[in-house]
Coordinates of C-alpha atoms in Angstrom, one line a residue:
M1 CA 0.0 0.0 0.0
P2 CA 1.2 3.6 -0.4
S3 CA 3.6 4.3 2.4
D4 CA 7.0 5.9 2.9
D5 CA 8.5 4.0 5.8
V6 CA 5.9 1.9 7.6
P7 CA 7.3 -1.7 7.9
M8 CA 5.1 -4.6 6.7
S9 CA 5.5 -8.3 6.8
I10 CA 5.8 -10.4 3.6
A11 CA 2.3 -11.9 4.2
D12 CA 0.8 -8.4 4.6
L13 CA 2.5 -7.2 1.4
D14 CA 1.2 -10.2 -0.5
L15 CA -2.3 -9.6 0.7
V16 CA -2.2 -5.9 0.0
Q17 CA -0.6 -6.3 -3.5
G18 CA -3.2 -9.1 -4.3
A19 CA -6.0 -6.7 -3.4
A20 CA -4.4 -4.0 -5.4
L21 CA -4.2 -6.3 -8.4
V22 CA -7.9 -7.1 -8.1
L23 CA -8.8 -3.4 -7.8
L24 CA -6.7 -2.6 -10.9
I25 CA -8.4 -5.2 -13.0
W26 CA -11.8 -4.1 -11.8
S27 CA -11.2 -0.4 -12.5
C28 CA -9.8 -1.2 -15.9
V29 CA -12.9 -3.3 -16.7
V30 CA -15.1 -0.3 -15.6
F31 CA -13.1 2.1 -17.8
T32 CA -13.5 -0.3 -20.7
V33 CA -17.2 -0.4 -20.2
Q34 CA -17.3 3.4 -20.1
I35 CA -15.4 3.6 -23.3
I36 CA -17.7 1.2 -25.1
G37 CA -20.8 3.1 -23.9
T38 CA -19.4 6.4 -24.8
Y39 CA -18.4 5.2 -28.3
K40 CA -21.9 3.8 -28.9
I41 CA -23.7 7.0 -27.9
F42 CA -21.4 9.2 -30.1
R43 CA -21.7 6.9 -33.0
H44 CA -25.5 6.5 -33.0
N45 CA -26.7 9.9 -31.5
S46 CA -24.8 12.4 -33.7
A47 CA -27.3 12.6 -36.7
P48 CA -30.8 11.6 -37.6
L49 CA -31.2 7.8 -38.2
P50 CA -32.1 6.2 -41.5
P51 CA -35.8 5.8 -42.2
P52 CA -37.3 2.5 -41.0
I53 CA -38.2 -0.3 -43.4
A54 CA -41.3 -1.8 -41.7
P55 CA -43.9 0.9 -42.7
T56 CA -42.9 0.7 -46.3
L57 CA -43.6 -3.0 -46.7
A58 CA -46.6 -4.5 -48.4
E59 CA -49.6 -4.2 -46.0
D60 CA -49.8 -8.0 -45.4
D61 CA -46.1 -8.0 -44.4
I62 CA -46.4 -5.2 -41.8
P63 CA -46.7 -6.6 -38.3
H64 CA -49.7 -5.5 -36.3
V65 CA -48.6 -3.7 -33.1
T66 CA -50.6 -3.3 -29.9
L67 CA -49.3 -0.3 -28.1
I68 CA -50.1 -0.4 -24.3
R69 CA -49.6 2.7 -22.1
P70 CA -50.1 2.3 -18.3
V71 CA -51.1 5.5 -16.7
K72 CA -51.1 6.7 -13.1
G73 CA -51.6 10.4 -12.2
V74 CA -50.7 13.5 -14.2
D75 CA -47.0 13.9 -14.9
I76 CA -45.5 16.9 -16.6
G77 CA -46.1 16.7 -20.4
L78 CA -48.6 13.8 -20.1
Y79 CA -50.7 14.9 -23.0
E80 CA -47.7 15.3 -25.4
C81 CA -46.3 12.0 -24.3
L82 CA -49.5 10.2 -24.9
A83 CA -50.2 12.1 -28.2
S84 CA -46.8 10.9 -29.5
S85 CA -48.4 7.4 -29.8
F86 CA -51.0 8.8 -32.2
R87 CA -48.4 10.6 -34.3
L88 CA -46.3 7.5 -35.1
A89 CA -45.4 6.9 -38.7
Y90 CA -47.1 3.5 -39.0
P91 CA -50.1 2.3 -40.9
R92 CA -53.2 2.9 -38.7
S93 CA -54.7 -0.4 -39.8
K94 CA -51.7 -2.1 -38.2
L95 CA -51.8 -0.2 -34.9
E96 CA -54.0 -0.3 -31.9
I97 CA -53.5 1.9 -28.8
R98 CA -54.7 1.1 -25.3
L99 CA -54.4 3.7 -22.5
C100 CA -54.8 1.9 -19.2
V101 CA -55.7 3.5 -15.9
E102 CA -56.7 2.1 -12.5
S103 CA -59.8 4.1 -11.9
A104 CA -62.0 6.7 -13.6
D105 CA -61.3 8.9 -10.5
D106 CA -57.6 9.1 -11.5
P107 CA -56.8 12.7 -12.3
A108 CA -55.3 11.6 -15.6
Y109 CA -58.6 10.1 -16.8
P110 CA -60.0 13.3 -18.5
I111 CA -56.7 13.7 -20.3
L112 CA -56.9 10.2 -21.6
Q113 CA -60.4 10.8 -22.9
Q114 CA -59.3 14.1 -24.5
V115 CA -56.3 12.6 -26.3
V116 CA -58.5 9.7 -27.7
A117 CA -61.1 12.3 -28.8
D118 CA -58.4 14.4 -30.5
F119 CA -57.4 11.5 -32.7
P120 CA -60.7 9.9 -33.7
D121 CA -59.4 7.9 -36.6
F122 CA -57.3 5.5 -34.5
D123 CA -58.2 2.1 -33.0
A124 CA -57.7 3.5 -29.5
K125 CA -59.5 2.9 -26.2
V126 CA -59.2 3.9 -22.5
L127 CA -59.3 0.7 -20.4
V128 CA -60.1 1.2 -16.7
E129 CA -58.8 -1.5 -14.3
E130 CA -62.0 -1.3 -12.2
D131 CA -63.9 -2.6 -15.3
D132 CA -61.7 -5.6 -15.9
P133 CA -63.9 -8.7 -15.7
I134 CA -61.1 -10.8 -14.4
L135 CA -60.7 -8.6 -11.4
H136 CA -64.3 -7.3 -10.8
G137 CA -67.8 -8.2 -11.5
I138 CA -69.5 -11.6 -11.9
G139 CA -66.9 -14.3 -11.9
G140 CA -64.1 -11.9 -11.2
H141 CA -62.1 -11.4 -8.0
V142 CA -59.6 -8.6 -7.0
N143 CA -57.1 -11.2 -6.0
N144 CA -57.1 -13.0 -9.4
L145 CA -53.9 -11.1 -10.0
G146 CA -51.1 -10.2 -7.6
P147 CA -50.4 -6.7 -6.2
N148 CA -48.1 -5.4 -8.9
P149 CA -50.0 -2.2 -10.0
K150 CA -48.6 -2.0 -13.5
I151 CA -49.5 -5.5 -14.4
R152 CA -53.0 -5.1 -12.9
N153 CA -53.3 -1.9 -14.9
I154 CA -52.4 -3.4 -18.3
S155 CA -53.6 -7.0 -18.0
R156 CA -56.8 -6.6 -20.0
A157 CA -55.0 -4.7 -22.8
Y158 CA -52.5 -7.5 -23.1
R159 CA -55.1 -10.3 -23.0
E160 CA -57.3 -8.7 -25.6
A161 CA -54.5 -7.6 -28.0
K162 CA -55.3 -8.0 -31.6
G163 CA -51.7 -8.2 -32.8
D164 CA -48.8 -10.4 -31.8
V165 CA -46.3 -7.6 -31.3
I166 CA -46.7 -5.9 -27.9
W167 CA -45.1 -2.5 -27.2
I168 CA -45.4 -1.3 -23.6
V169 CA -44.5 2.4 -23.1
D170 CA -44.8 4.2 -19.8
C171 CA -47.2 7.1 -19.7
N172 CA -44.4 9.7 -19.0
I173 CA -42.4 8.7 -22.1
W174 CA -42.3 10.6 -25.4
T175 CA -41.4 8.6 -28.5
A176 CA -40.4 9.9 -32.0
K177 CA -42.6 9.3 -35.0
N178 CA -40.3 6.7 -36.6
S179 CA -39.5 5.0 -33.4
I180 CA -42.1 2.3 -33.9
G181 CA -40.8 1.4 -37.4
R182 CA -37.2 1.1 -36.1
M183 CA -38.4 -1.0 -33.1
V184 CA -40.3 -3.3 -35.4
D185 CA -37.3 -3.5 -37.8
K186 CA -35.0 -4.6 -35.0
L187 CA -37.5 -7.1 -33.6
C188 CA -38.3 -8.7 -37.0
G189 CA -34.9 -8.3 -38.7
F190 CA -36.1 -6.0 -41.5
R191 CA -33.3 -4.1 -43.3
D192 CA -32.6 -2.6 -46.8
K193 CA -31.2 -5.7 -48.3
G194 CA -32.3 -9.1 -47.1
R195 CA -33.3 -10.0 -43.6
A196 CA -31.2 -9.9 -40.4
T197 CA -31.7 -12.3 -37.5
P198 CA -34.8 -11.2 -35.5
Y199 CA -34.8 -10.5 -31.8
K200 CA -37.1 -11.8 -29.0
F201 CA -37.1 -8.4 -27.2
V202 CA -36.2 -4.8 -28.2
H203 CA -36.1 -1.6 -26.3
Q204 CA -35.0 2.1 -26.2
L205 CA -32.5 4.1 -24.2
P206 CA -34.4 6.1 -21.6
V207 CA -33.3 9.8 -21.1
V208 CA -34.7 12.3 -18.6
V209 CA -35.1 16.0 -19.5
N210 CA -35.6 18.2 -16.5
I211 CA -38.1 21.1 -17.3
E212 CA -37.7 24.0 -14.9
G213 CA -40.5 26.0 -13.4
H214 CA -43.2 23.2 -13.0
A215 CA -44.2 21.3 -10.0
M216 CA -44.4 17.6 -10.2
D217 CA -46.1 15.3 -7.7
E218 CA -43.8 12.3 -7.4
S219 CA -46.5 10.4 -5.6
Q220 CA -48.5 10.1 -8.8
S221 CA -45.9 7.9 -10.5
L222 CA -46.4 4.2 -11.1
L223 CA -43.9 3.2 -8.4
S224 CA -44.4 6.0 -6.0
G225 CA -43.7 6.9 -2.4
N226 CA -44.7 9.5 0.1
V227 CA -41.6 11.7 -0.3
A228 CA -42.6 14.1 -3.1
A229 CA -41.6 17.6 -4.3
Q230 CA -45.1 18.9 -3.6
G231 CA -45.1 22.6 -3.6
S232 CA -41.3 22.8 -3.8
S233 CA -39.7 25.4 -6.1
S234 CA -36.5 23.4 -6.2
D235 CA -35.6 21.5 -9.4
F236 CA -32.2 20.4 -8.2
G237 CA -33.3 16.8 -7.6
G238 CA -34.6 16.7 -11.2
R239 CA -31.2 18.0 -12.4
I240 CA -29.5 15.2 -10.6
E241 CA -31.9 12.6 -12.1
E242 CA -31.3 14.1 -15.5
M243 CA -27.5 13.8 -14.8
F244 CA -27.7 10.2 -13.7
M245 CA -29.7 9.1 -16.7
S246 CA -27.5 11.1 -19.1
T247 CA -24.2 9.8 -17.8
T248 CA -23.7 6.7 -15.7
H249 CA -26.9 5.0 -16.6
A250 CA -26.7 5.7 -20.3
K251 CA -23.1 4.6 -20.6
F252 CA -23.6 1.3 -18.8
Y253 CA -26.9 0.6 -20.4
S254 CA -25.4 1.1 -23.9
A255 CA -22.3 -0.9 -23.1
I256 CA -24.0 -3.9 -21.5
N257 CA -26.5 -4.1 -24.4
T258 CA -23.6 -3.9 -26.9
V259 CA -21.6 -6.7 -25.3
G260 CA -24.8 -8.7 -24.7
I261 CA -23.5 -10.8 -21.8
A262 CA -26.6 -10.3 -19.6
P263 CA -30.1 -8.8 -19.8
C264 CA -30.1 -5.1 -19.1
I265 CA -33.4 -3.3 -19.5
V266 CA -35.7 -0.8 -17.8
G267 CA -39.5 -0.7 -18.2
K268 CA -39.8 2.5 -20.2
S269 CA -40.3 1.3 -23.7
N270 CA -40.1 -2.4 -24.4
M271 CA -41.4 -4.5 -27.4
F272 CA -41.8 -8.3 -27.7
R273 CA -44.2 -10.9 -29.1
K274 CA -47.2 -12.0 -27.2
A275 CA -46.9 -15.5 -28.6
H276 CA -43.3 -15.8 -27.2
L277 CA -44.2 -14.5 -23.7
D278 CA -47.2 -16.8 -23.5
R279 CA -45.1 -19.7 -24.5
F280 CA -42.2 -18.8 -22.1
T281 CA -44.5 -18.5 -19.1
D282 CA -46.1 -22.0 -19.7
P283 CA -44.2 -24.7 -17.8
A284 CA -45.5 -27.3 -20.3
Q285 CA -43.6 -25.5 -23.1
N286 CA -40.7 -24.0 -21.3
P287 CA -38.3 -26.5 -19.6
I288 CA -36.6 -23.9 -17.5
L289 CA -39.9 -23.4 -15.4
D290 CA -41.0 -25.7 -12.6
E291 CA -44.3 -27.5 -13.1
S292 CA -45.6 -25.9 -9.9
E293 CA -45.5 -22.5 -11.6
A294 CA -48.4 -23.5 -13.9
S295 CA -50.8 -21.6 -11.5
R296 CA -49.2 -18.3 -12.1
G297 CA -51.1 -17.4 -15.3
R298 CA -49.7 -16.8 -18.7
G299 CA -48.0 -13.8 -20.4
I300 CA -47.6 -10.8 -18.2
D301 CA -50.0 -12.2 -15.5
F302 CA -47.2 -14.6 -14.7
F303 CA -45.4 -11.7 -13.0
S304 CA -48.3 -10.0 -11.1
S305 CA -47.0 -11.0 -7.6
Y306 CA -43.6 -9.7 -8.2
I307 CA -41.9 -6.3 -8.2
C308 CA -39.4 -5.3 -10.9
E309 CA -41.6 -7.0 -13.5
D310 CA -39.8 -5.4 -16.5
H311 CA -36.5 -7.0 -15.5
L312 CA -38.2 -10.4 -14.8
I313 CA -39.9 -10.4 -18.2
G314 CA -36.6 -9.5 -20.0
D315 CA -34.7 -12.1 -17.9
L316 CA -37.2 -14.9 -18.7
I317 CA -37.2 -14.0 -22.4
W318 CA -33.4 -14.0 -22.3
R319 CA -33.1 -17.4 -20.7
S320 CA -35.8 -19.1 -22.7
A321 CA -34.3 -20.8 -25.8
L322 CA -35.9 -20.0 -29.2
P323 CA -33.8 -21.1 -32.2
G324 CA -33.5 -18.5 -34.9
Y325 CA -33.8 -15.5 -32.6
K326 CA -31.3 -13.3 -30.8
N327 CA -32.1 -12.3 -27.2
H328 CA -32.3 -8.6 -26.6
G329 CA -31.7 -5.7 -29.0
L330 CA -31.3 -2.0 -28.0
V331 CA -32.4 0.3 -30.8
F332 CA -29.4 2.6 -30.7
G333 CA -30.2 6.2 -31.4
E334 CA -33.8 5.8 -30.5
L335 CA -34.5 7.7 -27.2
A336 CA -37.4 7.2 -24.8
I337 CA -37.6 10.7 -23.5
Q338 CA -39.1 11.4 -20.1
P339 CA -39.8 15.0 -19.2
M340 CA -39.5 15.8 -15.5
S341 CA -40.0 18.8 -13.3
G342 CA -40.2 20.0 -9.7
M343 CA -38.2 17.1 -8.1
S344 CA -36.5 17.9 -4.9
V345 CA -33.3 16.3 -3.7
S346 CA -35.2 14.3 -1.1
A347 CA -37.5 13.0 -3.8
Y348 CA -34.6 12.1 -5.9
I349 CA -33.0 10.1 -3.0
A350 CA -36.3 8.4 -2.3
R351 CA -36.6 7.5 -6.0
R352 CA -33.1 6.0 -6.1
V353 CA -33.6 4.1 -2.9
R354 CA -36.8 2.5 -4.3
W355 CA -35.0 1.6 -7.5
L356 CA -32.1 -0.1 -5.7
R357 CA -34.4 -2.0 -3.3
V358 CA -36.6 -3.1 -6.2
R359 CA -33.6 -4.5 -8.1
K360 CA -31.6 -5.8 -5.1
W361 CA -32.9 -9.3 -5.3
T362 CA -33.3 -9.4 -9.0
V363 CA -29.6 -8.7 -9.8
L364 CA -28.0 -9.1 -6.4
A365 CA -24.4 -9.5 -7.6
A366 CA -24.6 -6.4 -9.8
T367 CA -26.2 -4.4 -7.0
L368 CA -23.5 -5.4 -4.5
V369 CA -20.7 -4.2 -6.7
E370 CA -22.4 -1.1 -7.9
P371 CA -20.5 1.4 -5.7
G372 CA -17.3 0.2 -7.4
V373 CA -18.5 1.5 -10.8
E374 CA -19.0 5.1 -9.5
S375 CA -16.4 7.7 -10.3
L376 CA -15.2 8.5 -6.8
L377 CA -14.7 4.9 -5.6
C378 CA -13.6 3.4 -9.0
C379 CA -10.9 6.1 -9.4
L380 CA -9.9 5.4 -5.7
Y381 CA -9.4 1.8 -6.6
F382 CA -7.2 2.6 -9.6
S383 CA -5.1 5.2 -7.8
F384 CA -4.5 2.8 -4.8
A385 CA -3.6 0.0 -7.2
V386 CA -1.0 1.9 -9.3
T387 CA 0.7 3.4 -6.2
T388 CA 0.8 -0.1 -4.5
L389 CA 1.9 -2.5 -7.2
P390 CA 5.7 -2.8 -7.5
W391 CA 5.7 -2.9 -11.3
A392 CA 4.0 0.4 -11.6
H393 CA 6.7 2.0 -9.5
Q394 CA 9.5 0.1 -11.3
K395 CA 8.3 0.4 -14.9
L396 CA 6.3 3.7 -14.8
G397 CA 8.0 5.5 -12.0
V398 CA 4.8 6.0 -10.0
P399 CA 5.7 7.0 -6.4
Q400 CA 4.3 4.8 -3.7
T401 CA 3.1 7.6 -1.5
W402 CA -0.3 8.8 -0.3
L403 CA 0.3 12.2 -2.0
A404 CA 0.8 10.4 -5.4
M405 CA -2.4 8.4 -4.7
G406 CA -4.3 11.6 -4.0
C407 CA -3.0 13.3 -7.1
I408 CA -3.8 10.4 -9.4
W409 CA -7.3 10.1 -7.9
L410 CA -8.0 13.8 -8.5
F411 CA -6.7 13.5 -12.1
M412 CA -8.8 10.5 -12.9
V413 CA -12.0 12.0 -11.4
T414 CA -11.4 15.1 -13.4
V415 CA -11.0 13.2 -16.6
W416 CA -14.1 11.2 -15.7
M417 CA -16.0 14.4 -15.1
L418 CA -14.9 15.9 -18.5
V419 CA -15.9 12.8 -20.3
D420 CA -19.3 12.9 -18.6
R421 CA -19.7 16.6 -19.7
A422 CA -19.1 15.7 -23.3
F423 CA -21.2 12.6 -23.1
S424 CA -24.3 14.2 -21.5
S425 CA -24.0 17.2 -23.8
K426 CA -24.1 14.8 -26.8
L427 CA -27.1 12.8 -25.5
Q428 CA -29.1 15.9 -24.5
K429 CA -28.7 17.4 -28.0
C430 CA -31.1 14.6 -29.2
Q431 CA -29.5 14.8 -32.7
S432 CA -30.8 11.4 -33.6
I433 CA -34.4 12.4 -33.0
D434 CA -36.7 13.1 -36.1
V435 CA -38.0 16.6 -35.4
D436 CA -41.1 18.2 -37.0
E437 CA -43.8 20.7 -36.0
D438 CA -45.3 18.2 -33.6
T439 CA -42.1 17.7 -31.6
P440 CA -42.4 19.3 -28.1
S441 CA -39.6 21.5 -26.8
F442 CA -38.3 18.9 -24.3
A443 CA -37.7 16.4 -27.2
R444 CA -35.9 18.9 -29.5
G445 CA -32.7 18.8 -27.6
T446 CA -30.3 21.6 -26.8
S447 CA -29.0 22.1 -30.3
R448 CA -32.2 23.0 -32.1
P449 CA -34.4 26.1 -32.1
W450 CA -37.1 26.1 -29.5
G451 CA -35.4 23.2 -27.7
T452 CA -34.2 22.9 -24.2
R453 CA -31.5 25.1 -22.6
R454 CA -28.0 23.7 -22.5
R455 CA -26.7 23.7 -18.9
P456 CA -23.9 26.2 -18.2
F457 CA -20.8 24.3 -16.9
R458 CA -21.1 25.7 -13.4
E459 CA -24.7 24.6 -13.1
W460 CA -23.9 21.2 -14.7
L461 CA -21.0 20.7 -12.4
A462 CA -23.1 21.3 -9.3
A463 CA -25.5 18.6 -10.4
W464 CA -22.7 16.2 -11.3
L465 CA -21.0 16.6 -7.9
G466 CA -24.4 16.2 -6.2
R467 CA -25.0 12.9 -8.1
E468 CA -21.5 11.5 -7.5
F469 CA -21.4 12.3 -3.7
L470 CA -24.9 11.0 -3.1
A471 CA -24.3 7.7 -4.9
L472 CA -22.6 5.8 -2.0
P473 CA -24.9 7.0 0.8
I474 CA -28.0 6.2 -1.2
W475 CA -26.6 2.7 -2.0
T476 CA -25.8 2.1 1.6
W477 CA -29.2 3.2 2.8
A478 CA -31.1 1.3 0.1
V479 CA -29.2 -2.0 0.0
L480 CA -27.8 -2.5 3.5
L481 CA -30.4 -0.7 5.7
G482 CA -33.8 -1.7 4.5
T483 CA -36.1 -3.9 2.3
T484 CA -39.3 -1.9 2.1
V485 CA -40.6 0.3 -0.7
N486 CA -43.5 2.7 -1.0
W487 CA -45.8 1.5 -3.8
R488 CA -48.9 3.5 -4.8
N489 CA -48.8 5.1 -1.3
R490 CA -48.7 1.7 0.4
Q491 CA -45.6 0.2 2.0
F492 CA -44.4 -3.2 0.9
R493 CA -41.6 -5.5 1.9
V494 CA -39.6 -7.0 -1.0
R495 CA -38.8 -10.6 -0.3
M496 CA -35.8 -12.5 -1.5
D497 CA -37.9 -14.3 -4.2
M498 CA -38.8 -10.8 -5.5
S499 CA -42.4 -11.1 -4.5
V500 CA -43.9 -8.4 -2.2
V501 CA -46.1 -8.4 0.9
E502 CA -47.8 -5.3 2.4
V503 CA -46.2 -4.2 5.6
G504 CA -48.6 -4.4 8.6
G505 CA -51.0 -6.4 6.5
E506 CA -49.1 -9.6 5.6
K507 CA -51.4 -12.5 4.9
S508 CA -50.8 -16.0 4.0
P509 CA -50.9 -17.0 0.3
K510 CA -54.3 -18.6 0.9
E511 CA -55.7 -15.5 2.4
N512 CA -54.4 -13.4 -0.4
G513 CA -55.9 -15.6 -3.0
L514 CA -52.5 -16.8 -4.0
A515 CA -51.2 -20.3 -4.5
S516 CA -47.8 -21.3 -3.1
H517 CA -45.6 -23.8 -4.8
T518 CA -42.5 -25.7 -3.9
N519 CA -39.8 -23.1 -4.7
G520 CA -41.3 -20.5 -2.4
F521 CA -42.9 -18.2 -5.0
S522 CA -46.4 -16.9 -4.4
T523 CA -48.5 -17.1 -7.4
P524 CA -51.9 -15.7 -8.4
R525 CA -54.7 -18.2 -9.2
S526 CA -55.3 -16.2 -12.4
R527 CA -57.6 -17.3 -15.2
S528 CA -56.2 -14.5 -17.5
K529 CA -53.5 -14.7 -20.0
G530 CA -51.2 -11.8 -19.2
R531 CA -50.5 -8.7 -17.2
I532 CA -47.8 -6.6 -15.7
D533 CA -46.9 -3.5 -13.7

């Protein structure tokens, strides 16, 4: 370890140098991942993308798409986000749109009715969960599905889908006109000359754009808590969220999906085939499932008792063999843009804590090592390693002192910060987005007229430092010091099998209308064929 004159035994030196070698390898791997992610963003987000192939095919060859949008509350830009689904460059005869809401009392319900009325020529409906015959009415029961609110919200739309291609897009996401064509191209393997290998699952890169001067009630989101920016004039939490999604998250998301060694998705904009998911959730057709899981329903209903359903769907599709298909495909250059406003720092912290606790048991290993991919700690690993390993001193002349370690750490963090500045600036320009008269300001980027404002460096740096210094405390609180999340204003405990139970109201599987099976999962006795939240 870095030291000037502190004596150490040979055993201690071996241990320290061994640890330093591991930390050097780890930090170099992280740097490599960052380089891959940065390269992919600059390559695919510097100019408008080529036009898609699918909409230009003969009518009989164009896949029918069922676009499902779960809605909960009124987020900033809700109308424009929903309206973007009606402005897609895709044959109307091949597109159906289903806007799904829990109750007609939801404040978003009038907006859903308005957007459907404004586009009368579409096959579009507002589906209310309280009217779902599987959950309510004669023969229905509220516990026919598990507690996952998003799955309960969209189950009927999935079951009644006319087309095989399912595209689930969160209500607070705006998508460009040609996004559907490019998603279908990737899913089906359409290209200019010949056909490429199709994918089982495709998705978009999510990006947050913080809009200043508007209040946002965080408690209205699909996965919400009681900590909200209600009445707050501060947007600093939103700036930090924008920073996170435009730097660390985007780099790793792009890199992991480039290498393709593991599933890496979020539930913002995902497309897959209904026939595939129905097959993969049937133990009789999928050998990786236990026979006892037959009671869990089919399609998205299979996941209704579990949190982090988007990851679980992607993971099951990834692990289920299907000859002739690739696993997951990120449509590079296509952005799923989420406008945001009025988020305080406390709301940002609560949001990140929920996210980490939700995914803790889904990708435990990745969650446990997550602090080591952050700038401050990763650069500390590297600086410790190069000032400890003898070859770095002998071959490169690196001093083995604490001062040298501190200087190298500061240099590496500065380089990391400058790369993030260039990376986030490129992503926030939205240069790959097709812009026209219907494109809202938050989707025009910082380089086009009437777009968003580019952050001055001083303002950007404050958000970057806030994000980096909060990362480790948030991780510690979320991963090591709790297992509960606030979900639609109710508190749930996330169990190790990724199912959830309500705190203070835990009931046995039988009392909840759920069937237990041998591997410890709780499963809904559902008669439906798909649903997810």
